[in-house]
Short mmCIF file of C-alpha atoms in Angstrom, two decimals:
data_model
loop_
_atom_site.label_atom_id
_atom_site.label_comp_id
_atom_site.label_asym_id
_atom_site.label_seq_id
_atom_site.Cartn_x
_atom_site.Cartn_y
_atom_site.Cartn_z
CA THR A 1 105.95 125.35 134.10
CA LYS A 2 103.52 122.42 134.17
CA CYS A 3 105.78 120.64 131.69
CA SER A 4 109.32 121.56 132.73
CA LEU A 5 111.54 122.46 135.68
CA HIS A 6 115.09 123.54 136.53
CA ASN A 7 117.20 120.73 137.96
CA SER A 8 119.89 121.19 140.61
CA GLU A 9 122.28 122.46 137.92
CA GLN A 10 119.66 124.96 136.69
CA ILE A 11 119.20 123.04 133.45
CA ILE A 12 115.64 122.93 132.10
CA GLN A 13 114.29 119.41 131.82
CA PRO A 14 110.83 117.85 131.37
CA ARG A 15 108.83 116.93 134.46
CA GLN A 16 108.15 113.23 134.93
CA ASN A 17 104.53 114.00 135.81
CA ARG A 18 104.01 116.47 132.96
CA PRO A 19 100.67 116.49 131.16
CA ALA A 20 100.39 115.10 127.66
CA LEU A 21 100.27 118.01 125.21
CA LEU A 22 97.92 117.59 122.24
CA VAL A 23 98.05 120.21 119.49
CA SER A 24 95.45 120.76 116.79
CA SER A 25 95.64 123.57 114.25
CA THR A 26 92.28 124.42 112.73
CA SER A 27 90.70 127.03 110.49
CA TRP A 28 87.42 126.74 112.44
CA THR A 29 85.46 126.00 109.26
CA PRO A 30 82.94 123.22 108.40
CA ASP A 31 85.57 121.27 106.43
CA GLU A 32 87.54 120.92 109.70
CA ASP A 33 84.75 119.80 111.98
CA PHE A 34 85.93 120.62 115.49
CA SER A 35 82.96 118.80 117.01
CA VAL A 36 84.73 115.54 116.07
CA LEU A 37 87.62 116.38 118.41
CA LEU A 38 85.30 117.63 121.14
CA GLU A 39 83.31 114.37 120.99
CA ALA A 40 86.55 112.36 121.08
CA LEU A 41 87.82 114.20 124.16
CA GLU A 42 84.50 113.68 125.98
CA LYS A 43 84.64 109.95 125.25
CA LEU A 44 88.32 109.81 126.15
CA HIS A 45 87.59 111.34 129.54
CA THR A 46 84.94 108.67 130.14
CA LEU A 47 87.43 105.94 129.19
CA ILE A 48 89.99 107.37 131.62
CA MET A 49 87.43 107.62 134.43
CA ASN A 50 86.25 104.05 133.89
CA ALA A 51 89.81 102.72 133.79
CA SER A 52 90.71 104.52 137.02
CA LYS A 53 87.88 102.77 138.88
CA SER A 54 89.50 99.35 138.55
CA THR A 55 93.22 100.20 138.71
CA PRO A 56 95.32 103.20 139.77
CA SER A 57 95.22 105.73 136.96
CA SER A 58 98.08 105.43 134.46
CA PHE A 59 97.10 108.73 132.84
CA GLN A 60 98.62 112.13 133.37
CA ASN A 61 96.40 115.11 132.75
CA ILE A 62 95.95 116.11 129.11
CA LEU A 63 96.30 119.67 127.84
CA VAL A 64 94.81 120.30 124.40
CA VAL A 65 96.06 123.40 122.60
CA VAL A 66 94.01 124.52 119.59
CA THR A 67 95.59 127.12 117.32
CA GLY A 68 94.11 129.14 114.47
CA LYS A 69 91.18 131.42 113.89
CA GLY A 70 88.08 131.28 111.73
CA PRO A 71 84.31 131.80 111.49
CA GLN A 72 83.21 129.02 113.86
CA LYS A 73 85.60 129.81 116.70
CA GLU A 74 83.16 132.05 118.59
CA TYR A 75 80.52 129.33 118.43
CA PHE A 76 82.80 126.76 120.02
CA LEU A 77 84.40 128.91 122.74
CA PRO A 78 81.44 128.57 125.19
CA LEU A 79 81.41 124.81 124.53
CA LEU A 80 85.11 124.60 125.40
CA HIS A 81 84.53 126.58 128.59
CA LYS A 82 81.73 124.20 129.57
CA PHE A 83 83.93 121.19 128.73
CA ASN A 84 86.73 122.46 130.99
CA GLU A 85 84.31 122.92 133.88
CA GLN A 86 82.96 119.38 133.57
CA HIS A 87 86.11 117.33 132.87
CA GLN A 88 88.82 116.75 135.45
CA TYR A 89 91.62 115.19 133.44
CA ILE A 90 91.42 117.11 130.13
CA LYS A 91 91.60 120.86 129.55
CA ILE A 92 91.33 122.72 126.24
CA ILE A 93 92.81 126.13 125.50
CA THR A 94 92.90 128.18 122.29
CA LEU A 95 95.88 130.21 121.08
CA TRP A 96 96.77 132.50 118.22
CA LEU A 97 100.52 132.35 117.70
CA GLU A 98 103.08 134.32 115.75
CA ALA A 99 104.61 132.32 112.92
CA SER A 100 107.90 132.04 114.80
CA ASP A 101 106.20 130.59 117.89
CA TYR A 102 104.18 127.87 116.14
CA PRO A 103 107.11 125.47 115.52
CA LYS A 104 108.21 125.96 119.13
CA LEU A 105 104.78 124.79 120.28
CA LEU A 106 104.91 121.81 117.94
CA GLY A 107 108.37 120.93 119.23
CA CYS A 108 106.84 120.56 122.71
CA ALA A 109 103.82 118.52 121.59
CA THR A 110 103.20 114.91 122.49
CA LEU A 111 100.76 114.28 119.67
CA GLY A 112 99.06 116.23 116.89
CA VAL A 113 95.45 115.96 115.78
CA CYS A 114 94.45 116.86 112.22
CA LEU A 115 90.78 117.43 111.32
CA HIS A 116 91.44 118.48 107.72
CA THR A 117 89.21 116.83 105.14
CA SER A 118 89.86 117.27 101.43
CA THR A 119 86.97 118.34 99.20
CA SER A 120 88.89 117.21 96.12
CA GLY A 121 90.42 114.16 97.80
CA LEU A 122 93.76 115.22 96.35
CA ASP A 123 95.28 117.82 98.68
CA LEU A 124 97.38 116.81 101.67
CA PRO A 125 97.21 118.81 104.92
CA MET A 126 100.20 121.10 105.36
CA LYS A 127 99.64 121.08 109.13
CA VAL A 128 100.62 117.39 109.17
CA LEU A 129 103.85 118.26 107.35
CA ASP A 130 104.50 120.92 109.98
CA MET A 131 103.99 118.35 112.74
CA PHE A 132 106.14 115.73 111.04
CA GLY A 133 108.82 118.39 110.55
CA CYS A 134 108.93 118.67 114.36
CA GLN A 135 108.84 114.84 114.71
CA VAL A 136 105.34 114.86 116.21
CA PRO A 137 103.13 111.83 115.47
CA VAL A 138 99.64 112.66 114.21
CA CYS A 139 96.13 111.30 114.50
CA ALA A 140 94.40 112.43 111.29
CA ILE A 141 90.87 112.04 109.99
CA GLY A 142 90.93 109.84 106.90
CA PHE A 143 90.22 110.69 103.27
CA ASP A 144 91.20 109.23 99.89
CA CYS A 145 94.86 110.22 99.49
CA LEU A 146 95.87 110.69 103.13
CA ASP A 147 97.84 107.45 103.14
CA GLU A 148 100.44 109.16 100.94
CA LEU A 149 101.40 111.08 104.08
CA VAL A 150 100.00 109.45 107.24
CA LYS A 151 100.63 105.71 107.44
CA ASP A 152 98.25 104.21 109.98
CA GLY A 153 100.23 102.50 112.74
CA VAL A 154 103.56 103.68 111.27
CA ASN A 155 103.88 107.45 111.80
CA GLY A 156 100.48 108.06 113.39
CA ARG A 157 96.90 106.90 113.32
CA VAL A 158 93.99 107.45 110.96
CA PHE A 159 90.43 107.75 112.30
CA CYS A 160 86.97 108.12 110.81
CA ASP A 161 85.01 109.67 113.70
CA GLY A 162 85.19 110.87 117.29
CA GLU A 163 84.59 107.41 118.72
CA GLU A 164 87.58 105.93 116.92
CA LEU A 165 89.78 108.91 117.76
CA SER A 166 88.96 108.58 121.47
CA ARG A 167 90.12 104.95 121.47
CA GLN A 168 93.32 105.86 119.64
CA LEU A 169 94.12 108.65 122.11
CA PHE A 170 93.42 106.33 125.04
CA ASP A 171 95.77 103.71 123.60
CA LEU A 172 98.57 106.15 122.74
CA LEU A 173 98.52 108.24 125.92
CA LYS A 174 98.06 105.48 128.48
CA GLY A 175 101.18 105.40 130.67
CA TYR A 176 102.63 108.62 129.21
CA PRO A 177 105.35 109.80 129.66
CA LEU A 178 107.02 106.76 131.27
CA GLU A 179 105.50 104.19 128.90
CA ASP A 180 105.90 105.71 125.45
CA VAL A 181 106.85 102.79 123.21
CA LYS A 182 104.33 103.28 120.39
CA MET A 183 104.84 107.02 120.23
CA GLU A 184 108.63 106.65 120.17
CA ARG A 185 108.34 104.14 117.32
CA TYR A 186 106.22 106.62 115.37
CA ARG A 187 108.79 109.36 116.02
CA GLN A 188 111.58 107.10 114.77
CA ASN A 189 109.62 106.35 111.61
CA ILE A 190 109.00 110.07 111.06
CA ARG A 191 112.74 110.72 111.33
CA GLY A 192 113.28 108.09 108.63
CA MET A 193 110.73 109.54 106.17
CA THR A 194 111.85 110.67 102.72
CA ARG A 195 112.40 114.43 102.73
CA TRP A 196 111.12 116.94 100.17
CA ARG A 197 114.36 117.20 98.20
CA GLU A 198 114.74 113.43 97.92
CA ASN A 199 111.10 113.07 96.85
CA TRP A 200 111.48 115.84 94.27
CA ASP A 201 114.59 114.28 92.73
CA GLU A 202 113.05 110.81 92.61
CA CYS A 203 109.46 111.52 91.55
CA ALA A 204 108.99 114.94 89.98
CA ARG A 205 112.24 116.46 88.73
CA HIS A 206 112.35 114.51 85.46
CA LEU A 207 108.72 115.37 84.71
CA ILE A 208 109.03 119.12 85.27
CA VAL A 209 112.69 119.96 84.64
CA GLY A 210 113.27 117.26 82.05
CA ASP A 211 116.20 115.49 83.63
CA LYS A 212 116.72 113.02 86.45
CA LEU A 213 119.67 112.73 88.78
CA ASP A 214 121.58 109.44 88.70
#
């Protein structure tokens, strides 16, 4: 595949020149504004092109996989087709996956992008938990309580618009996969995060069950 090969012992291993794989799961609704990601990718492509004029490009190609279905998907599909025709280094594809295949995709991802915004300001995006469960760092659009889950500069990045996201992607993907220091640090921090059971025992068990473990 574009990302893997069989070595001389017929063992599958990642290619050194593999593309960066970005994954974004969306419901294609107004509260997950896909135009933010599309704007970011357009600006990212410009940043890559400008950087390659002065020095040899340190960027591999970028494959963006968007999963999910929803009411705005048909509107965006022609825009994605046009984007792919006009941009050399970045390609976007859409997929609808079986539940068993989704974690396999996340396990292959370089970076996740979350466009979820909370109307109440109180609900945390489950898609980020899915990505963290597969040790995938996330760039997530910010809202009031997001810092309970995504710690900016610790296990991912938080952005406010497409312009900021483009700069974050440029910074994180430059030199990938050979120069991956920031991303590896984020992955290490994700591995060290408190898990659900530990959080339950420490924060909620005594409030709901009425006891607390020593």
